[in-house]
Coordinates of C-alpha atoms in Angstrom, one line a residue:
M1034 CA 27.6 -0.4 12.2
I1035 CA 29.1 -2.1 15.2
E1036 CA 28.5 1.0 17.3
I1037 CA 24.9 1.0 16.4
F1038 CA 24.5 -2.7 17.5
N1039 CA 26.3 -1.9 20.7
N1040 CA 23.9 1.0 21.3
L1041 CA 20.9 -1.1 20.5
A1042 CA 22.2 -3.8 22.9
L1043 CA 22.4 -1.1 25.6
G1044 CA 18.9 0.0 24.7
F1045 CA 17.4 -3.5 24.9
D1046 CA 19.2 -4.2 28.2
H1047 CA 17.4 -1.1 29.5
A1048 CA 14.0 -1.7 27.9
L1049 CA 13.7 -5.4 28.8
T1050 CA 13.8 -4.9 32.5
L1051 CA 10.6 -6.1 34.2
E1052 CA 9.6 -2.6 35.3
N1053 CA 10.0 -1.0 31.8
L1054 CA 8.3 -4.0 30.2
M1055 CA 5.3 -3.4 32.5
Y1056 CA 5.2 0.3 31.6
C1057 CA 5.5 -0.4 27.9
A1058 CA 2.6 -2.9 28.0
L1059 CA 0.5 -0.5 30.0
G1060 CA 1.1 2.3 27.6
C1061 CA 0.3 0.1 24.5
T1062 CA -2.9 -1.2 26.1
V1063 CA -4.2 2.2 27.2
G1064 CA -3.2 3.7 23.8
T1065 CA -5.2 1.0 21.9
L1066 CA -8.2 1.4 24.1
I1067 CA -8.1 5.2 23.8
G1068 CA -7.8 4.8 20.0
L1069 CA -11.0 2.8 19.9
L1070 CA -13.1 5.7 21.5
P1071 CA -14.3 8.4 19.1
G1072 CA -12.9 11.8 19.6
L1073 CA -10.3 10.8 22.2
G1074 CA -6.7 10.4 21.3
P1075 CA -3.2 10.4 22.6
L1076 CA -3.1 14.2 23.1
S1077 CA -5.9 14.2 25.7
T1078 CA -4.8 11.0 27.3
I1079 CA -1.2 12.1 27.8
S1080 CA -2.4 15.5 29.1
L1081 CA -4.4 13.6 31.8
L1082 CA -1.7 11.1 32.7
L1083 CA 1.2 13.6 32.7
P1084 CA 0.8 14.5 36.4
I1085 CA 0.8 10.7 37.3
T1086 CA 4.3 10.3 35.7
Y1087 CA 5.9 12.6 38.4
S1088 CA 6.2 9.6 40.7
I1089 CA 7.4 7.2 38.0
P1090 CA 11.0 6.8 37.1
A1091 CA 12.1 8.8 34.0
S1092 CA 12.6 5.9 31.7
G1093 CA 9.4 4.2 32.7
A1094 CA 7.3 7.3 32.3
L1095 CA 8.7 8.2 28.9
I1096 CA 8.3 4.6 27.7
M1097 CA 4.7 4.5 28.9
L1098 CA 3.8 7.9 27.3
A1099 CA 5.4 6.8 24.0
G1100 CA 3.4 3.5 24.1
I1101 CA 0.2 5.5 24.5
Y1102 CA 1.0 7.6 21.4
Y1103 CA 1.9 4.9 19.0
G1104 CA -0.6 2.4 20.5
A1105 CA -3.5 4.9 19.8
Q1106 CA -2.3 5.0 16.1
Y1107 CA -3.4 1.4 15.7
G1108 CA -6.5 1.5 17.9
D1109 CA -8.0 4.3 15.9
S1110 CA -7.9 2.3 12.7
V1111 CA -10.2 -0.3 14.3
S1112 CA -13.0 2.2 14.8
A1113 CA -12.4 3.6 11.3
I1114 CA -12.6 0.2 9.6
T1115 CA -15.5 -1.3 11.6
M1116 CA -17.7 1.8 12.1
K1117 CA -16.2 4.5 9.8
I1118 CA -15.5 6.7 12.8
P1119 CA -12.0 8.0 12.4
H1120 CA -9.5 10.0 14.3
A1121 CA -7.2 12.5 12.6
S1122 CA -4.6 9.8 11.7
S1123 CA -7.1 7.2 10.4
I1124 CA -9.2 9.3 8.0
V1125 CA -7.9 7.4 5.0
A1126 CA -8.7 4.0 6.7
C1127 CA -12.4 4.9 6.3
I1128 CA -12.1 4.6 2.5
D1129 CA -10.9 1.1 1.7
G1130 CA -11.1 -0.3 5.2
Y1131 CA -14.7 0.4 5.7
A1132 CA -15.4 -0.8 2.1
M1133 CA -13.8 -4.1 3.0
N1134 CA -15.9 -4.2 6.1
L1135 CA -19.1 -3.9 4.0
K1136 CA -17.9 -6.8 1.9
G1137 CA -17.5 -9.0 4.9
K1138 CA -13.7 -8.8 5.0
T1139 CA -13.5 -7.0 8.3
G1140 CA -11.2 -9.6 9.9
L1141 CA -8.8 -9.4 6.9
A1142 CA -8.8 -5.6 7.0
L1143 CA -8.0 -5.5 10.8
F1144 CA -5.3 -8.1 10.4
T1145 CA -3.8 -6.2 7.5
A1146 CA -3.8 -3.0 9.5
G1147 CA -2.1 -4.7 12.5
M1148 CA 0.5 -6.4 10.4
S1149 CA 1.2 -3.3 8.3
S1150 CA 1.5 -1.2 11.5
F1151 CA 4.1 -3.7 12.7
I1152 CA 6.0 -3.3 9.4
G1153 CA 5.8 0.5 9.5
G1154 CA 6.9 0.6 13.1
T1155 CA 9.9 -1.7 12.5
V1156 CA 11.1 0.3 9.5
A1157 CA 10.7 3.5 11.4
I1158 CA 12.7 2.1 14.4
V1159 CA 15.5 1.2 12.0
V1160 CA 15.5 4.7 10.7
L1161 CA 15.3 6.2 14.2
S1162 CA 18.2 4.1 15.5
T1163 CA 20.6 4.6 12.5
M1164 CA 19.9 8.1 11.3
A1165 CA 18.3 10.1 14.1
P1166 CA 20.9 12.8 14.6
A1167 CA 21.5 13.4 10.9
L1168 CA 17.8 13.3 10.0
G1169 CA 17.0 15.7 12.8
E1170 CA 19.2 18.3 11.1
V1171 CA 17.3 17.8 7.8
G1172 CA 14.2 19.2 9.3
L1173 CA 16.2 22.4 10.0
L1174 CA 16.9 22.9 6.3
F1175 CA 13.2 23.4 5.5
G1176 CA 12.2 27.0 5.5
P1177 CA 8.7 28.6 5.1
A1178 CA 8.9 28.5 1.3
D1179 CA 9.9 24.9 1.3
Y1180 CA 7.0 24.0 3.6
C1181 CA 4.6 26.0 1.4
A1182 CA 5.8 24.0 -1.7
L1183 CA 5.3 20.8 0.4
M1184 CA 1.8 21.7 1.3
L1185 CA 1.0 22.5 -2.3
L1186 CA 2.3 19.1 -3.3
G1187 CA 0.0 17.6 -0.7
F1188 CA -3.0 19.3 -2.4
F1189 CA -2.2 17.5 -5.6
C1190 CA -2.7 14.2 -3.7
V1191 CA -6.4 15.0 -4.0
S1192 CA -6.4 13.5 -7.5
F1193 CA -5.2 10.2 -5.9
V1194 CA -7.3 10.3 -2.7
S1195 CA -10.5 10.9 -4.6
S1196 CA -11.9 7.8 -6.3
G1197 CA -14.5 9.8 -8.1
S1198 CA -14.3 12.8 -10.4
L1199 CA -11.2 14.9 -10.1
L1200 CA -13.2 18.1 -10.3
N1201 CA -15.4 16.9 -7.4
G1202 CA -12.3 16.1 -5.4
L1203 CA -10.8 19.5 -6.0
A1204 CA -14.1 21.2 -5.1
M1205 CA -14.2 19.3 -1.8
A1206 CA -10.6 20.2 -1.0
L1207 CA -11.5 23.9 -1.6
I1208 CA -14.4 23.6 0.8
G1209 CA -12.0 22.1 3.3
I1210 CA -9.6 25.1 2.8
L1211 CA -12.5 27.6 3.4
L1212 CA -13.5 25.7 6.6
G1213 CA -9.8 25.8 7.8
V1214 CA -9.6 29.6 7.7
I1215 CA -12.7 30.1 10.0
G1216 CA -11.7 31.6 13.3
T1217 CA -9.0 34.1 14.5
D1218 CA -6.3 35.2 12.1
V1219 CA -3.0 34.3 13.8
N1220 CA -1.2 37.4 12.4
S1221 CA -3.8 40.1 12.7
G1222 CA -6.0 38.8 15.5
M1223 CA -9.1 39.6 13.5
M1224 CA -12.1 37.3 13.4
R1225 CA -12.7 35.6 10.0
Y1226 CA -16.0 34.1 8.8
T1227 CA -17.3 33.5 12.3
M1228 CA -20.7 35.2 11.6
D1229 CA -20.2 36.8 15.1
L1230 CA -20.6 33.4 16.8
V1231 CA -18.4 33.2 19.8
F1232 CA -17.8 29.5 19.6
L1233 CA -16.3 29.9 16.1
Q1234 CA -13.5 32.2 17.3
D1235 CA -11.1 29.3 17.7
G1236 CA -12.2 27.8 14.4
V1237 CA -13.9 24.5 13.6
G1238 CA -12.3 21.4 15.2
L1239 CA -10.9 18.6 13.1
I1240 CA -12.5 16.0 15.3
S1241 CA -15.9 17.6 14.9
I1242 CA -15.6 17.5 11.1
A1243 CA -14.2 14.0 11.0
L1244 CA -16.8 12.5 13.3
G1245 CA -19.6 14.4 11.5
C1246 CA -18.7 13.8 7.9
F1247 CA -17.7 10.2 8.5
G1248 CA -19.3 8.7 11.6
I1249 CA -22.7 10.5 11.9
A1250 CA -23.2 10.8 8.1
E1251 CA -22.6 7.0 7.7
I1252 CA -25.1 6.3 10.5
V1253 CA -27.8 8.4 8.9
K1254 CA -27.0 6.8 5.5
N1255 CA -27.4 3.3 7.0
L1256 CA -30.7 4.3 8.7
D1257 CA -32.0 5.9 5.5
A1258 CA -31.2 2.8 3.5
K1259 CA -32.4 0.5 6.3
N1260 CA -29.0 -1.1 6.3
T1261 CA -28.4 -3.4 9.3
L1262 CA -24.7 -3.3 8.8
T1263 CA -24.1 -6.9 9.9
P1264 CA -21.4 -8.3 7.6
F1265 CA -20.3 -10.7 10.4
N1266 CA -21.5 -14.2 9.4
G1267 CA -19.5 -16.3 11.9
K1268 CA -16.8 -17.2 9.4
I1269 CA -13.8 -15.0 10.1
K1270 CA -10.9 -14.7 7.6
L1271 CA -7.8 -13.4 9.3
I1272 CA -4.8 -14.7 7.5
P1273 CA -4.3 -13.4 4.0
T1274 CA -3.6 -15.7 1.1
W1275 CA -0.2 -15.7 -0.5
A1276 CA -1.6 -13.5 -3.4
E1277 CA -2.9 -11.0 -0.8
F1278 CA 0.4 -11.0 1.0
K1279 CA 2.2 -10.1 -2.2
R1280 CA -0.2 -7.1 -2.4
I1281 CA 0.3 -6.1 1.2
I1282 CA 4.1 -6.1 1.5
P1283 CA 5.0 -3.6 -1.2
S1284 CA 2.2 -1.3 -0.1
A1285 CA 3.3 -1.5 3.6
L1286 CA 7.0 -0.9 2.7
R1287 CA 6.0 2.1 0.6
G1288 CA 3.9 3.5 3.4
S1289 CA 6.7 2.8 5.9
L1290 CA 9.2 4.9 3.9
I1291 CA 6.8 7.7 3.3
G1292 CA 5.7 7.8 6.9
S1293 CA 9.3 7.7 8.1
V1294 CA 10.2 10.7 6.0
L1295 CA 7.1 12.8 6.7
G1296 CA 7.2 12.0 10.4
I1297 CA 10.5 14.0 10.7
L1298 CA 9.1 17.2 9.2
P1299 CA 7.3 19.7 11.4
G1300 CA 3.7 19.8 10.3
G1301 CA 3.9 16.4 8.8
G1302 CA 3.3 13.4 11.0
P1303 CA 0.7 10.6 10.8
T1304 CA -2.1 12.8 9.5
I1305 CA -0.3 13.9 6.3
A1306 CA 1.6 10.6 5.9
Q1307 CA -1.6 8.6 5.5
F1308 CA -2.7 10.7 2.6
A1309 CA 0.7 10.6 0.9
A1310 CA 0.9 6.8 1.3
Y1311 CA -2.6 6.4 -0.2
A1312 CA -1.7 8.6 -3.1
A1313 CA 1.4 6.6 -3.7
D1314 CA -0.6 3.4 -3.7
K1315 CA -3.1 4.8 -6.2
R1316 CA -0.2 5.7 -8.5
F1317 CA 2.2 2.7 -8.2
S1318 CA 0.1 -0.3 -7.1
K1319 CA -0.5 -2.9 -9.7
H1320 CA -4.2 -3.0 -8.5
R1321 CA -4.6 0.8 -8.5
D1322 CA -8.0 0.5 -10.2
E1323 CA -9.4 -1.3 -7.2
I1324 CA -8.3 1.2 -4.6
G1325 CA -11.2 3.1 -3.2
T1326 CA -13.6 0.2 -3.5
G1327 CA -12.1 -2.1 -0.8
A1328 CA -8.6 -2.9 -1.9
I1329 CA -6.2 -4.3 0.6
E1330 CA -3.5 -1.9 -0.4
G1331 CA -5.7 1.0 0.7
V1332 CA -5.5 -0.4 4.3
A1333 CA -1.9 -1.6 4.3
G1334 CA -0.1 1.6 3.0
Q1335 CA -1.9 4.1 5.2
A1336 CA -1.6 1.9 8.4
A1337 CA 2.2 1.5 7.8
A1338 CA 2.7 5.2 7.1
D1339 CA 0.6 6.2 10.2
E1340 CA 2.7 4.0 12.5
A1341 CA 6.0 4.9 11.0
A1342 CA 5.3 8.6 11.2
A1343 CA 4.3 8.3 14.8
R1344 CA 7.7 6.9 15.7
T1345 CA 10.0 9.1 13.5
S1346 CA 8.2 12.2 14.9
F1347 CA 10.5 11.5 18.0
I1348 CA 13.5 12.3 15.8
P1349 CA 13.2 16.2 15.8
L1350 CA 12.3 16.1 19.5
M1351 CA 15.2 14.0 20.7
A1352 CA 17.8 15.0 18.2
I1353 CA 17.3 18.8 18.1
G1354 CA 14.9 19.4 20.9
I1355 CA 12.0 20.7 18.7
P1356 CA 8.5 19.1 19.0
E1357 CA 6.8 18.8 15.6
N1358 CA 3.2 18.5 16.9
A1359 CA 1.1 18.9 20.1
V1360 CA 1.7 15.4 21.3
M1361 CA 5.5 15.8 21.0
A1362 CA 5.2 19.1 22.9
L1363 CA 3.7 17.2 25.8
M1364 CA 6.5 14.6 25.5
L1365 CA 9.0 17.5 25.7
A1366 CA 7.2 18.6 28.9
A1367 CA 7.6 15.1 30.2
F1368 CA 11.3 15.1 29.4
I1369 CA 11.8 18.5 31.1
V1370 CA 9.8 17.5 34.2
K1371 CA 12.3 14.6 34.6
G1372 CA 15.2 16.9 34.3
I1373 CA 16.2 15.9 30.8
Q1374 CA 16.8 18.4 28.0
P1375 CA 16.2 16.9 24.6
G1376 CA 18.7 18.0 21.9
P1377 CA 22.0 17.2 20.2
N1378 CA 23.6 16.4 23.5
M1379 CA 20.9 14.0 24.7
I1380 CA 22.4 10.9 23.1
G1381 CA 25.8 11.6 24.8
T1382 CA 24.5 12.6 28.2
H1383 CA 21.6 10.1 28.5
P1384 CA 22.5 7.1 26.2
D1385 CA 20.7 4.6 28.3
L1386 CA 17.5 6.7 28.2
F1387 CA 17.7 7.5 24.5
W1388 CA 18.5 4.0 23.3
G1389 CA 16.2 2.4 25.9
L1390 CA 13.3 4.5 24.5
V1391 CA 14.2 3.4 20.9
A1392 CA 14.4 -0.2 21.9
S1393 CA 11.1 0.0 23.8
M1394 CA 9.4 1.1 20.6
W1395 CA 10.2 -2.2 19.0
V1396 CA 9.1 -4.1 22.2
G1397 CA 5.9 -2.1 22.0
N1398 CA 5.5 -3.0 18.4
C1399 CA 5.6 -6.7 19.4
F1400 CA 3.1 -6.0 22.3
L1401 CA 0.7 -4.3 19.8
L1402 CA 0.9 -7.3 17.4
I1403 CA 0.4 -9.8 20.2
L1404 CA -2.4 -7.7 21.8
N1405 CA -4.4 -6.8 18.7
V1406 CA -4.3 -9.7 16.3
P1407 CA -6.0 -12.2 18.7
L1408 CA -8.6 -9.4 19.6
V1409 CA -9.8 -9.1 16.0
R1410 CA -12.4 -11.8 16.7
Y1411 CA -13.7 -9.7 19.6
W1412 CA -13.8 -6.5 17.5
L1413 CA -15.9 -8.4 15.0
S1414 CA -18.4 -9.4 17.7
V1415 CA -19.8 -5.8 17.6
F1416 CA -21.7 -6.8 14.5
K1417 CA -23.7 -9.3 16.5
I1418 CA -25.4 -6.3 18.2
P1419 CA -28.6 -5.2 16.5
Y1420 CA -28.1 -1.9 14.7
T1421 CA -31.0 -0.4 16.5
V1422 CA -28.9 -0.8 19.6
L1423 CA -25.5 -0.1 18.1
F1424 CA -26.1 3.2 16.4
P1425 CA -27.3 5.1 19.6
C1426 CA -24.2 3.8 21.3
I1427 CA -22.0 5.1 18.4
L1428 CA -23.7 8.4 18.6
F1429 CA -23.2 8.6 22.3
F1430 CA -19.5 7.9 22.1
C1431 CA -19.2 10.5 19.2
C1432 CA -20.8 13.1 21.5
I1433 CA -18.7 12.2 24.5
G1434 CA -15.5 12.3 22.4
T1435 CA -16.4 15.6 20.9
F1436 CA -17.4 17.1 24.2
S1437 CA -14.3 15.9 26.0
I1438 CA -12.0 18.0 23.8
N1439 CA -13.1 21.5 25.0
N1440 CA -15.9 20.5 27.5
S1441 CA -18.3 22.5 25.3
L1442 CA -21.7 21.6 24.0
D1443 CA -21.1 23.9 21.1
D1444 CA -18.7 21.2 19.7
I1445 CA -21.5 18.7 19.8
F1446 CA -23.7 21.1 17.8
I1447 CA -21.0 21.6 15.2
T1448 CA -20.5 17.8 14.9
S1449 CA -24.2 17.4 14.3
V1450 CA -24.2 20.1 11.6
F1451 CA -21.3 18.4 9.8
G1452 CA -23.1 15.0 10.2
F1453 CA -26.0 16.5 8.2
I1454 CA -23.6 18.1 5.7
G1455 CA -21.7 14.8 5.3
Y1456 CA -24.9 12.9 4.6
L1457 CA -25.7 15.4 1.8
F1458 CA -22.3 14.8 0.4
L1459 CA -22.9 11.1 0.4
R1460 CA -26.2 11.5 -1.4
L1461 CA -24.5 13.8 -4.0
G1462 CA -21.7 11.3 -4.5
M1463 CA -19.0 13.7 -3.0
E1464 CA -16.3 12.2 -0.9
A1465 CA -15.2 13.7 2.5
A1466 CA -11.6 12.6 2.3
P1467 CA -10.5 15.5 0.0
L1468 CA -12.3 17.9 2.3
M1469 CA -10.3 16.7 5.2
L1470 CA -7.1 17.0 3.2
G1471 CA -7.9 20.6 2.4
F1472 CA -8.9 21.4 6.0
I1473 CA -5.6 20.0 7.4
L1474 CA -3.3 21.5 4.8
G1475 CA -5.0 24.8 4.2
P1476 CA -4.1 26.7 7.4
M1477 CA -0.5 25.4 7.2
L1478 CA -0.2 26.5 3.6
E1479 CA -1.5 30.0 4.5
E1480 CA 0.8 30.3 7.5
N1481 CA 4.0 29.3 5.6
F1482 CA 3.1 31.4 2.6
R1483 CA 2.8 34.5 4.8
R1484 CA 6.1 33.7 6.5
A1485 CA 7.8 33.2 3.2
M1486 CA 6.5 36.5 1.9
L1487 CA 7.7 38.3 5.0
L1488 CA 11.2 36.8 4.8
S1489 CA 11.5 37.5 1.0
R1490 CA 10.0 41.0 1.3
G1491 CA 7.2 40.0 -1.1
D1492 CA 9.5 38.4 -3.7
F1493 CA 7.8 35.4 -5.2
S1494 CA 11.1 34.2 -6.8
A1495 CA 12.0 32.8 -3.3
F1496 CA 9.8 29.8 -4.0
V1497 CA 11.8 28.7 -7.1
T1498 CA 15.3 29.9 -6.1
R1499 CA 15.6 27.8 -3.0
P1500 CA 16.8 24.2 -3.9
I1501 CA 14.1 22.4 -1.8
S1502 CA 11.1 24.5 -2.8
G1503 CA 12.3 24.7 -6.4
T1504 CA 12.5 20.9 -6.6
L1505 CA 9.1 20.4 -5.1
F1506 CA 7.6 22.9 -7.5
A1507 CA 9.2 21.0 -10.4
V1508 CA 7.5 17.9 -9.1
I1509 CA 4.2 19.7 -9.0
G1510 CA 4.7 20.9 -12.5
A1511 CA 5.4 17.3 -13.6
I1512 CA 2.2 16.0 -11.9
V1513 CA 0.1 18.7 -13.5
A1514 CA 1.6 17.9 -17.0
W1515 CA 0.9 14.2 -16.4
Q1516 CA -2.7 14.8 -15.3
L1517 CA -3.3 17.0 -18.4
F1518 CA -1.9 14.3 -20.6
V1519 CA -4.0 11.6 -19.0
F1520 CA -7.1 13.8 -19.3
M1521 CA -6.5 14.5 -23.0
R1522 CA -5.8 10.9 -23.7
K1523 CA -9.1 9.8 -22.1
G1524 CA -10.9 12.5 -24.1
R1525 CA -9.4 11.2 -27.4
K1526 CA -10.4 7.7 -26.5
K1527 CA -13.9 8.8 -25.7
D1528 CA -14.2 10.7 -28.9
A1529 CA -12.9 7.7 -30.9
A1530 CA -15.4 5.4 -29.2
L1531 CA -18.2 7.8 -29.9
Q1532 CA -17.2 8.0 -33.6
V1533 CA -17.1 4.2 -33.9
Q1534 CA -20.6 4.0 -32.3
T1535 CA -21.9 6.6 -34.6
Q1536 CA -20.6 4.8 -37.7
N1537 CA -22.1 1.5 -36.5
D1538 CA -25.5 3.2 -36.0

């Protein structure tokens, strides 16, 4: 324990220099602003800024790039809550966050997201500083069969993510899976479900579906209902009451732990962590019945998980030298450009850099809290703009964000199509969140299933004989049994109520 404090002291001594503080603040500010813009994210921003870091000292460059990454995780929740325009890591924020916005609780939702992000980041930094080398090795224990079981477990979160009918939620998840397999088959190189359209060879983009099914669909819905979308009434409630604090803290801590764990696993990260945290809230919260209709837990848990996973995703990169997602791959490139090889020896050979980066994350956490909480009043001023002016601006940014990913007009066309589809889903009472869950997990499930089958030579027993996958399948079985029990109990109660009504008649 004393050694950890000494290491953190070394890290803060390195991170609190004037130069590194400037780079940290710059990264957090740029990340937040990028998160506010539809379609843009840390991946494109870091790609553009990577050449600039050549002339910046190694520690400052890495601190700035890390600040952009976790700063964007908070910024994207602002657009999701205020306008229902999400990034990949803020899809769940559209559910309860936007519902709170429609109820005139936008300030409370934004403050909750900011505070929960601070809690999630703090918990993740504690995990990162105390268990980084050991937890990095945990990721190596997972094989394809284990990841396949983990992905299947994620699909059962659909019963918690969907606030409507379970059957509707499963149907939407299946549609997401089918959308996820469009494009080129990784193993065979064959085109699948592309209808001979060239622009579908690389599949359908996550951003196109998210912006279409959430952002554009909501705009069309508001225009159809002649909704002005102006919940701002001049009275801004930012600070939660004590009763609301007691609802926020448990949810934020749960989300922090879930995000810290899932951020370590390749294929996990903020996108999966938000769904898992939301599912946990719908299962364990004392106010689970309110989640989905504008409950504060629905904002707190996912925001904490999102921020925690963004930070612990650095563990496999720095501890074992393996990036777990595209952003971490760019960070690996930044390390290598600076002549630093991440891996087990990094802590010993570059202790000032490793612990300085860890300490800078907490400094960045404070920057984000100081930067974003006072700005909540300015985010709310968007509702003073007439909707006839606001919605063309939103559509413009959606198109710019979609176009900037591949510089292709085809992406704008795809986004528009999914905007129409998303509007139909809204009219039919079908939620888009399960569709996004299926779209994200489907390709990963297919890829890991194929790998597991190749390694086991087609033996399905590999999924239950491995300790990790066997345990996960046991958890899946328990969830299925519980869902069947709940379904049967509701059916018996409904039959009993019908019999009583019949007797009274």
